[in-house]
Coordinates of N, CA, C and O in Angstrom, one line a residue:
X102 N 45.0 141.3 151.5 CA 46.2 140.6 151.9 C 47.3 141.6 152.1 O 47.5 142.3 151.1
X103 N 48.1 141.7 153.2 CA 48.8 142.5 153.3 C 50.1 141.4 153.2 O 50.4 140.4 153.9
X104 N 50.8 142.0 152.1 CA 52.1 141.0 151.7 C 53.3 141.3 152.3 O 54.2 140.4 152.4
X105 N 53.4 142.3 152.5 CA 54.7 142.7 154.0 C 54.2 141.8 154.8 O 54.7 140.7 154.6
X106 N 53.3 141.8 155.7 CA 53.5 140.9 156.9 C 53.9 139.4 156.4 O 55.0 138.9 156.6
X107 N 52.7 138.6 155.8 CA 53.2 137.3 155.0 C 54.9 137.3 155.0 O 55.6 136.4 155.5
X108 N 55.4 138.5 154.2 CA 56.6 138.4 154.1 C 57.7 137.8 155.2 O 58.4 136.9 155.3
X109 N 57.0 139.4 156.0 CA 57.6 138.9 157.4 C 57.5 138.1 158.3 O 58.4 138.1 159.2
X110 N 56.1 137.0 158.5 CA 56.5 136.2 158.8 C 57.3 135.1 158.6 O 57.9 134.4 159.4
X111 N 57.3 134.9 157.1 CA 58.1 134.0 156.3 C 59.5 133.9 156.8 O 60.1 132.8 157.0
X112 N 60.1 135.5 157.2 CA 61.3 135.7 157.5 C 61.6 135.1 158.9 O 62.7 134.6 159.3
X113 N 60.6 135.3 159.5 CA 60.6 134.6 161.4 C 60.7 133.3 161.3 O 61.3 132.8 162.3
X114 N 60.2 132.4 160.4 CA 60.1 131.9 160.5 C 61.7 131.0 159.5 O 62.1 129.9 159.8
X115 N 61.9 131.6 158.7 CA 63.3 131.3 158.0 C 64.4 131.2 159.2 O 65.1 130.2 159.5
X116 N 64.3 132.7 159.8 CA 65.1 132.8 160.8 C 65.6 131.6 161.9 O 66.7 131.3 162.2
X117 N 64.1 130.8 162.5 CA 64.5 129.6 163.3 C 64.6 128.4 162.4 O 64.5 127.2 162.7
X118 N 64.7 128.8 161.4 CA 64.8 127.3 160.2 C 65.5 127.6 159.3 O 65.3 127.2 158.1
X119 N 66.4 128.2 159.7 CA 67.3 129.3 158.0 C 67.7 128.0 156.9 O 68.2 126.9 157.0
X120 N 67.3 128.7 155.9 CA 67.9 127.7 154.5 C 69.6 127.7 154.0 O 70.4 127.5 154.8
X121 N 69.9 128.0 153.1 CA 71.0 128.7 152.5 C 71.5 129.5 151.8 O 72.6 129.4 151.3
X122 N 70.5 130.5 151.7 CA 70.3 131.5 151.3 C 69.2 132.7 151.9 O 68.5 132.4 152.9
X123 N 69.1 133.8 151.2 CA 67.6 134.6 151.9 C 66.8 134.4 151.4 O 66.8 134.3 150.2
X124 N 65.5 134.3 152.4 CA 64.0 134.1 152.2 C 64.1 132.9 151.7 O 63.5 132.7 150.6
X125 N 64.9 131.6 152.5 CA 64.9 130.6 152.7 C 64.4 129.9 153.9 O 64.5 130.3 155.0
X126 N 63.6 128.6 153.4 CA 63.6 128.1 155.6 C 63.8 126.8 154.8 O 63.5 126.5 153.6
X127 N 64.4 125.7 156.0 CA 65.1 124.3 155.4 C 64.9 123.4 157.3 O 65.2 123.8 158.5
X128 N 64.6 122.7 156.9 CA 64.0 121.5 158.1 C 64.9 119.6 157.4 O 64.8 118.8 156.5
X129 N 65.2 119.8 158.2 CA 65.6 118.0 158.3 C 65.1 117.4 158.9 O 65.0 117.5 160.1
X130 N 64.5 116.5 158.2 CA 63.9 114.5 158.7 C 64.3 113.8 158.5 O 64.1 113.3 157.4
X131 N 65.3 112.8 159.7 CA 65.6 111.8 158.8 C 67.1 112.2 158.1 O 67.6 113.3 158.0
X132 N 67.5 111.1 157.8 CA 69.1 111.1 157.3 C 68.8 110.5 155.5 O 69.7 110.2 154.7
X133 N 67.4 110.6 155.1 CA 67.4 110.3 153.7 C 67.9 111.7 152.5 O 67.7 112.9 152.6
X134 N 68.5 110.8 151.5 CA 68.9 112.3 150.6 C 67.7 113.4 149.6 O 67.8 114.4 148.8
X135 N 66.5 112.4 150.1 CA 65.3 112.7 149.3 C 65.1 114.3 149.8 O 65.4 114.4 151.0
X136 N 64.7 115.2 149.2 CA 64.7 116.9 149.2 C 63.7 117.5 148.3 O 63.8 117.7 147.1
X137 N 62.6 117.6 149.3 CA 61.1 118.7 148.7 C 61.5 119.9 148.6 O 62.1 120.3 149.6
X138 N 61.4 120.7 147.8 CA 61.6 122.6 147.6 C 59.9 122.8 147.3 O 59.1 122.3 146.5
X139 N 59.9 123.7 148.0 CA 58.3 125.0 147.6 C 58.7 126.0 147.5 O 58.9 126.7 148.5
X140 N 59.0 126.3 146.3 CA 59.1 128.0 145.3 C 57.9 128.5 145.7 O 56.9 127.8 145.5
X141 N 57.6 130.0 146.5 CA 56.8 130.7 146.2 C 57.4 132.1 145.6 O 58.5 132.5 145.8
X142 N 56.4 132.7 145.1 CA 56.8 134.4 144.5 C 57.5 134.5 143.7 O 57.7 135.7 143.4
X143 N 58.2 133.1 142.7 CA 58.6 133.5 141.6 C 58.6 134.8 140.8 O 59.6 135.3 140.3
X144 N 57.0 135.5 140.8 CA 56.7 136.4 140.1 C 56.0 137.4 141.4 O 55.3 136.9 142.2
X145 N 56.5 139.1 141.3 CA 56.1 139.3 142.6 C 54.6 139.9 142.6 O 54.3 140.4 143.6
X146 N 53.8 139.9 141.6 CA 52.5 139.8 141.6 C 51.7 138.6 141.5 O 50.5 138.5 141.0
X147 N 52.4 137.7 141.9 CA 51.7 136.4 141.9 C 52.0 136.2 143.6 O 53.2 136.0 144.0
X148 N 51.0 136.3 144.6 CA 51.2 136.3 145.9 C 50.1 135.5 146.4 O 49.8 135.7 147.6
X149 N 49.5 134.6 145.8 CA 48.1 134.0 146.2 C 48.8 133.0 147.5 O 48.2 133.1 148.6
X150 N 50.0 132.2 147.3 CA 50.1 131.4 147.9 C 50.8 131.5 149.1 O 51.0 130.5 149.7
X151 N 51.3 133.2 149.6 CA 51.8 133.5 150.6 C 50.9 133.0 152.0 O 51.4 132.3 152.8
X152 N 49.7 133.3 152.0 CA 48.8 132.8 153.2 C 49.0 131.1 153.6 O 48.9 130.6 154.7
X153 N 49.3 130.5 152.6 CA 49.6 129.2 153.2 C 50.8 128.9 154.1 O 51.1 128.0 154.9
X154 N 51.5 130.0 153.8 CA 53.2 129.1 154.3 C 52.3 129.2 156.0 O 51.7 128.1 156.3
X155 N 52.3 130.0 156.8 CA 52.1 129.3 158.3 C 51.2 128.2 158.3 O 51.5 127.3 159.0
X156 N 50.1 128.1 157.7 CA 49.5 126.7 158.3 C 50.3 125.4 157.6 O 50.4 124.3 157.9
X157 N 50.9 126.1 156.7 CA 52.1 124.6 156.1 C 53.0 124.4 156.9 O 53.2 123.3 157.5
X158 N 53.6 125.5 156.9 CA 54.8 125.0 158.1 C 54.2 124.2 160.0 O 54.6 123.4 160.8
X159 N 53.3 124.8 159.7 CA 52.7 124.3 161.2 C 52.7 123.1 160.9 O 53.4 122.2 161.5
X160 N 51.9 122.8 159.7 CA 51.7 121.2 159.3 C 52.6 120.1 159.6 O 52.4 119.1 160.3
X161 N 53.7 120.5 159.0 CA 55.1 120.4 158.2 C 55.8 119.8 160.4 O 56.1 118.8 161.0
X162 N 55.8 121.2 160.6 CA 56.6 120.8 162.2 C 55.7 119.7 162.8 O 56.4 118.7 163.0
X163 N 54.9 119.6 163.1 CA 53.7 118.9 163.9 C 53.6 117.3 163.5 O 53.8 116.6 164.5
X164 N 53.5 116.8 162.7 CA 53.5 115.9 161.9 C 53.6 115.7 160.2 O 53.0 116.3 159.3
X165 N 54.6 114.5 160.3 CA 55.2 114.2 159.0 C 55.3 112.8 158.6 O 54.9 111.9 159.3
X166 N 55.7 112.7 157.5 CA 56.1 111.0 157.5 C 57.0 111.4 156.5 O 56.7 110.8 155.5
X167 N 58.1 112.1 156.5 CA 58.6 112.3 155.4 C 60.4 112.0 156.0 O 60.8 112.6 157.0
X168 N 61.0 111.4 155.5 CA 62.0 111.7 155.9 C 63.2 111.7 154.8 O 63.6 110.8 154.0
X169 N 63.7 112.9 155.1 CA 64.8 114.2 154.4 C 64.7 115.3 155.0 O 64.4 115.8 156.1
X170 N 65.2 116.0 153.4 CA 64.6 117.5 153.9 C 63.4 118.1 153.2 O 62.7 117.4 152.5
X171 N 63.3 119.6 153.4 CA 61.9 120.5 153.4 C 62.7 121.7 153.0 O 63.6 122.0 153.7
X172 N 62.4 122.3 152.1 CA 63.3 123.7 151.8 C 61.3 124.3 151.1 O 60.3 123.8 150.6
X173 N 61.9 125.6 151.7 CA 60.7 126.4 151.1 C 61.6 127.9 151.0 O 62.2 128.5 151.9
X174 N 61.4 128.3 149.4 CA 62.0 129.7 149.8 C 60.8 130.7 148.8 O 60.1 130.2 147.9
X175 N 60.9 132.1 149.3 CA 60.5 132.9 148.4 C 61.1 133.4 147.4 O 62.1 134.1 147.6
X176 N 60.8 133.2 146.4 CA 61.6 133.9 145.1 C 61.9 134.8 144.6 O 62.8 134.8 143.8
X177 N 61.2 136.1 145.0 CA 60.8 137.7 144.4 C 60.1 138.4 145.2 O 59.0 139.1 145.1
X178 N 61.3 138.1 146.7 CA 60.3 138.7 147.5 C 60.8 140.4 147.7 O 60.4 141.2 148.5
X179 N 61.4 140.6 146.8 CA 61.5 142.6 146.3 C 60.9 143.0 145.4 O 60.5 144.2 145.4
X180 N 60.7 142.0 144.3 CA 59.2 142.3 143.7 C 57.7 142.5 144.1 O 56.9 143.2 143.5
X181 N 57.4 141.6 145.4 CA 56.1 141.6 146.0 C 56.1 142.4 146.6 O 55.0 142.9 146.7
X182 N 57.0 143.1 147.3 CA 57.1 144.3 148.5 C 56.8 145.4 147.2 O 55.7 146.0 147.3
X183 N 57.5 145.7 146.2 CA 57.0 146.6 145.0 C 56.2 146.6 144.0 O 56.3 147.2 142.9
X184 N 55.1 145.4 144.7 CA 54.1 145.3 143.8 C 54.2 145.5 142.4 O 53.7 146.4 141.7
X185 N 55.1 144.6 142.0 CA 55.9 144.8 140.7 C 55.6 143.1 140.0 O 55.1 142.4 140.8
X186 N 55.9 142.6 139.0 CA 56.2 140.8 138.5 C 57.5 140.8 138.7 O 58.0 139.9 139.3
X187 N 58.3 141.8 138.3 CA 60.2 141.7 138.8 C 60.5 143.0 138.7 O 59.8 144.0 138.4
X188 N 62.0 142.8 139.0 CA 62.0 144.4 139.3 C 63.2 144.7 138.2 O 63.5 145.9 137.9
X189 N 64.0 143.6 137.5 CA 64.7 143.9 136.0 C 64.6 143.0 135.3 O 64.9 143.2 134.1
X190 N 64.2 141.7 135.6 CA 64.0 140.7 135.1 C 63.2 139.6 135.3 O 63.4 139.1 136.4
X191 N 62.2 139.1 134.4 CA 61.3 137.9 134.8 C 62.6 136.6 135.2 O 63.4 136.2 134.4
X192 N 62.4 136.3 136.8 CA 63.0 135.4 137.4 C 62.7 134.1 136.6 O 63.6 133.5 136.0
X193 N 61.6 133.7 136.6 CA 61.1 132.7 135.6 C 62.3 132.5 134.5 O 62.9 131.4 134.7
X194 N 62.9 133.2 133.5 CA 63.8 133.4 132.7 C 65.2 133.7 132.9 O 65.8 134.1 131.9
X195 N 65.7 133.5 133.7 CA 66.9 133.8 134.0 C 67.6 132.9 134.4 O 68.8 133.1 134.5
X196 N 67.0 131.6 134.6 CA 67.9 130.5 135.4 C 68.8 130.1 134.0 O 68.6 129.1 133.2
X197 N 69.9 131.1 133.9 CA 70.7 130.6 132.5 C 72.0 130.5 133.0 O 72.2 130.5 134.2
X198 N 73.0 130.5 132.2 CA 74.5 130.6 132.4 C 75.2 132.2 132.0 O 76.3 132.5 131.6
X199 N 74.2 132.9 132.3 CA 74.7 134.4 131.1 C 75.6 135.0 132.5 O 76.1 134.3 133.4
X200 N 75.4 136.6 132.5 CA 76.5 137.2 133.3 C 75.7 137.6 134.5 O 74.5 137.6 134.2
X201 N 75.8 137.8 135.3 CA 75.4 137.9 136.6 C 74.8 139.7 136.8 O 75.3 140.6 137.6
X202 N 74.0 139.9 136.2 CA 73.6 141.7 136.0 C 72.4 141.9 136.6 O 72.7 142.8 137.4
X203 N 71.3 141.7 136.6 CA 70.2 141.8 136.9 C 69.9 141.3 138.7 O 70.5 140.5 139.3
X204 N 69.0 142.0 138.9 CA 69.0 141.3 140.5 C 68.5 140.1 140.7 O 68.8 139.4 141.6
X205 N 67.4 139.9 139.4 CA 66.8 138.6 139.3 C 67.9 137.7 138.9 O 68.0 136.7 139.6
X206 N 68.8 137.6 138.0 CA 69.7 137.1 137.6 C 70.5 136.5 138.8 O 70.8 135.3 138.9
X207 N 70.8 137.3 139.6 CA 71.4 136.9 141.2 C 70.7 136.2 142.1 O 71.4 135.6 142.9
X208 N 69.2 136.2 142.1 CA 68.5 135.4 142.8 C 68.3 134.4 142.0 O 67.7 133.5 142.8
X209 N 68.6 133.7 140.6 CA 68.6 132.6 140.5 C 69.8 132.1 140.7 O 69.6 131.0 141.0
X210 N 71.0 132.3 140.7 CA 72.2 132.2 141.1 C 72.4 131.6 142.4 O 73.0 130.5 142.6
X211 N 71.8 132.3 143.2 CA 71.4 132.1 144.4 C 70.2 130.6 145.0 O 70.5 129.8 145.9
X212 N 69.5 130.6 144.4 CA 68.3 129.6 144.4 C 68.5 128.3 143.4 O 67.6 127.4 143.3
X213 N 69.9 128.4 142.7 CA 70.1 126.8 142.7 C 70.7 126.6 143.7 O 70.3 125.6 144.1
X214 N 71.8 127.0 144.7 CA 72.0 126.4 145.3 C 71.3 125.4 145.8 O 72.0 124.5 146.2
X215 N 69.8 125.4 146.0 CA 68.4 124.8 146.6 C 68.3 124.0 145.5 O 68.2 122.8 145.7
X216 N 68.4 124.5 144.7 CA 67.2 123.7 143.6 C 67.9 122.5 142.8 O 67.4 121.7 141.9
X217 N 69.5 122.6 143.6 CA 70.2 121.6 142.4 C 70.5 120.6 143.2 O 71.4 119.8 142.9
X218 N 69.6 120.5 144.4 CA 69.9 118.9 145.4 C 68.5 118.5 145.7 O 68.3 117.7 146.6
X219 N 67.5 119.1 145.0 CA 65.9 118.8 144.5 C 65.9 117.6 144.2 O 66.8 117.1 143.4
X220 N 64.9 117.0 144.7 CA 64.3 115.5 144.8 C 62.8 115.6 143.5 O 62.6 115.1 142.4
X221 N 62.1 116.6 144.4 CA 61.2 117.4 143.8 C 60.9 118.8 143.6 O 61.6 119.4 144.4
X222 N 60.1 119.7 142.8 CA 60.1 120.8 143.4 C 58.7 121.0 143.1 O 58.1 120.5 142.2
X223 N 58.1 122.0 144.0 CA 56.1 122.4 143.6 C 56.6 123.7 144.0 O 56.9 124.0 145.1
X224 N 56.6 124.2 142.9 CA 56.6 125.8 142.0 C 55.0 126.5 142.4 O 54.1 126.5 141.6
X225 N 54.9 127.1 143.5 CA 53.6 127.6 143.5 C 53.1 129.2 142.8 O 52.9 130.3 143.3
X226 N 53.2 128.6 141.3 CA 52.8 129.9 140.2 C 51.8 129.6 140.3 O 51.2 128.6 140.5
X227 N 51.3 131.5 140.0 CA 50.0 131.4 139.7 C 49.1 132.2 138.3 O 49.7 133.2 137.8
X228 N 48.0 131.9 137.8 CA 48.3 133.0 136.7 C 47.7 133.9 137.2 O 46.9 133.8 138.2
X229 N 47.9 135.5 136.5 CA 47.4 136.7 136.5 C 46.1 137.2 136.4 O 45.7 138.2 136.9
X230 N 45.4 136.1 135.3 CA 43.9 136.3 134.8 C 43.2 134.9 135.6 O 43.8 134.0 136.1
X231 N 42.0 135.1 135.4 CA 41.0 133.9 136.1 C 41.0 132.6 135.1 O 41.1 132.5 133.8
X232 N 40.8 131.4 136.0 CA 41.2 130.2 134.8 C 39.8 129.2 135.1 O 39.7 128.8 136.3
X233 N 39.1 129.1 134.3 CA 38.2 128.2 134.8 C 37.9 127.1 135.8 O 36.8 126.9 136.3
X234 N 39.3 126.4 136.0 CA 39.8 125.6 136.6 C 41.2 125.3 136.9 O 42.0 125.1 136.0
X235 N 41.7 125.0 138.5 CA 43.0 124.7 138.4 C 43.4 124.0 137.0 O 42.8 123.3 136.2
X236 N 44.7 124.4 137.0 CA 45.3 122.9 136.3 C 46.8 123.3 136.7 O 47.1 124.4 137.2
X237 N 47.8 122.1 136.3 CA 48.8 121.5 136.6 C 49.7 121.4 135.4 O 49.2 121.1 134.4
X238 N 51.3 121.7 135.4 CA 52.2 121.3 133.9 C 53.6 120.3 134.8 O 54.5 120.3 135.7
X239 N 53.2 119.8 134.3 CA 54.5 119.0 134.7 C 55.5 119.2 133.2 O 55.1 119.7 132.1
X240 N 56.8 118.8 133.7 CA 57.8 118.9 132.5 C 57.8 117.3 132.0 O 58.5 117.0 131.1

């Protein structure tokens, strides 16, 4: 898997669908206030789920029945380019009120703007070791 390209398509694809922030893409359906978010890269060694975004988005433009919006952003996409989990701080951990220091710290700063008009959100983490079977955590 070469994760620069993924990346970069991500970004072509942000580019004719830009979100409101970077390594964002955001699509409207519909005048409802209902709002799907897909987190990927949280963690930048967690990159399983980069190969989906074009056949999703294809999906996603082509046919829908959804109507609102669609926000999909990458989370740690300077950690994935540096094959790194983060590069000063686990993003996972940071969505706090503390002082604004860390780069991850700024990318959560950044990514509520997204996340704080969330209807839903599907967090596509993944773990680092092998798991016998998916599984799922809801809050």
């Amino acid at each position: 898997m070469d994760v620069n390209a993924y990346i970069q398509e991500f970004r072509a694809i942000a580019s004719a669908n830009p979100g409101p922030v970077d390594d964002s893409a955001e699509w409207v359906f519909g005048d409802s206030l209902q709002h799907i978010v897909f987190g990927m890269i949280t963690h930048g060694n967690e990159t399983g789920s980069l190969p989906a975004i074009r056949p999703f988005v294809d999906h996603l433009e082509m046919s829908h029945d959804f109507n609102g919006k669609v926000s999909i952003f990458l989370g740690n996409a300077r950690a994935a380019i540096a094959n790194r989990r983060y590069t000063e701080a686990d993003l996972n951990r940071v969505f706090t009120k503390q002082p604004t220091t860390s780069y991850e710290r700024q990318r959560a700063v950044e990514l509520s703007t997204i996340l704080r008009s969330a209807s839903l959100l599907v967090d596509f983490h993944q773990t680092i070791l092998a798991s016998n079977q998916p599984f799922y955590i809801f809050p």
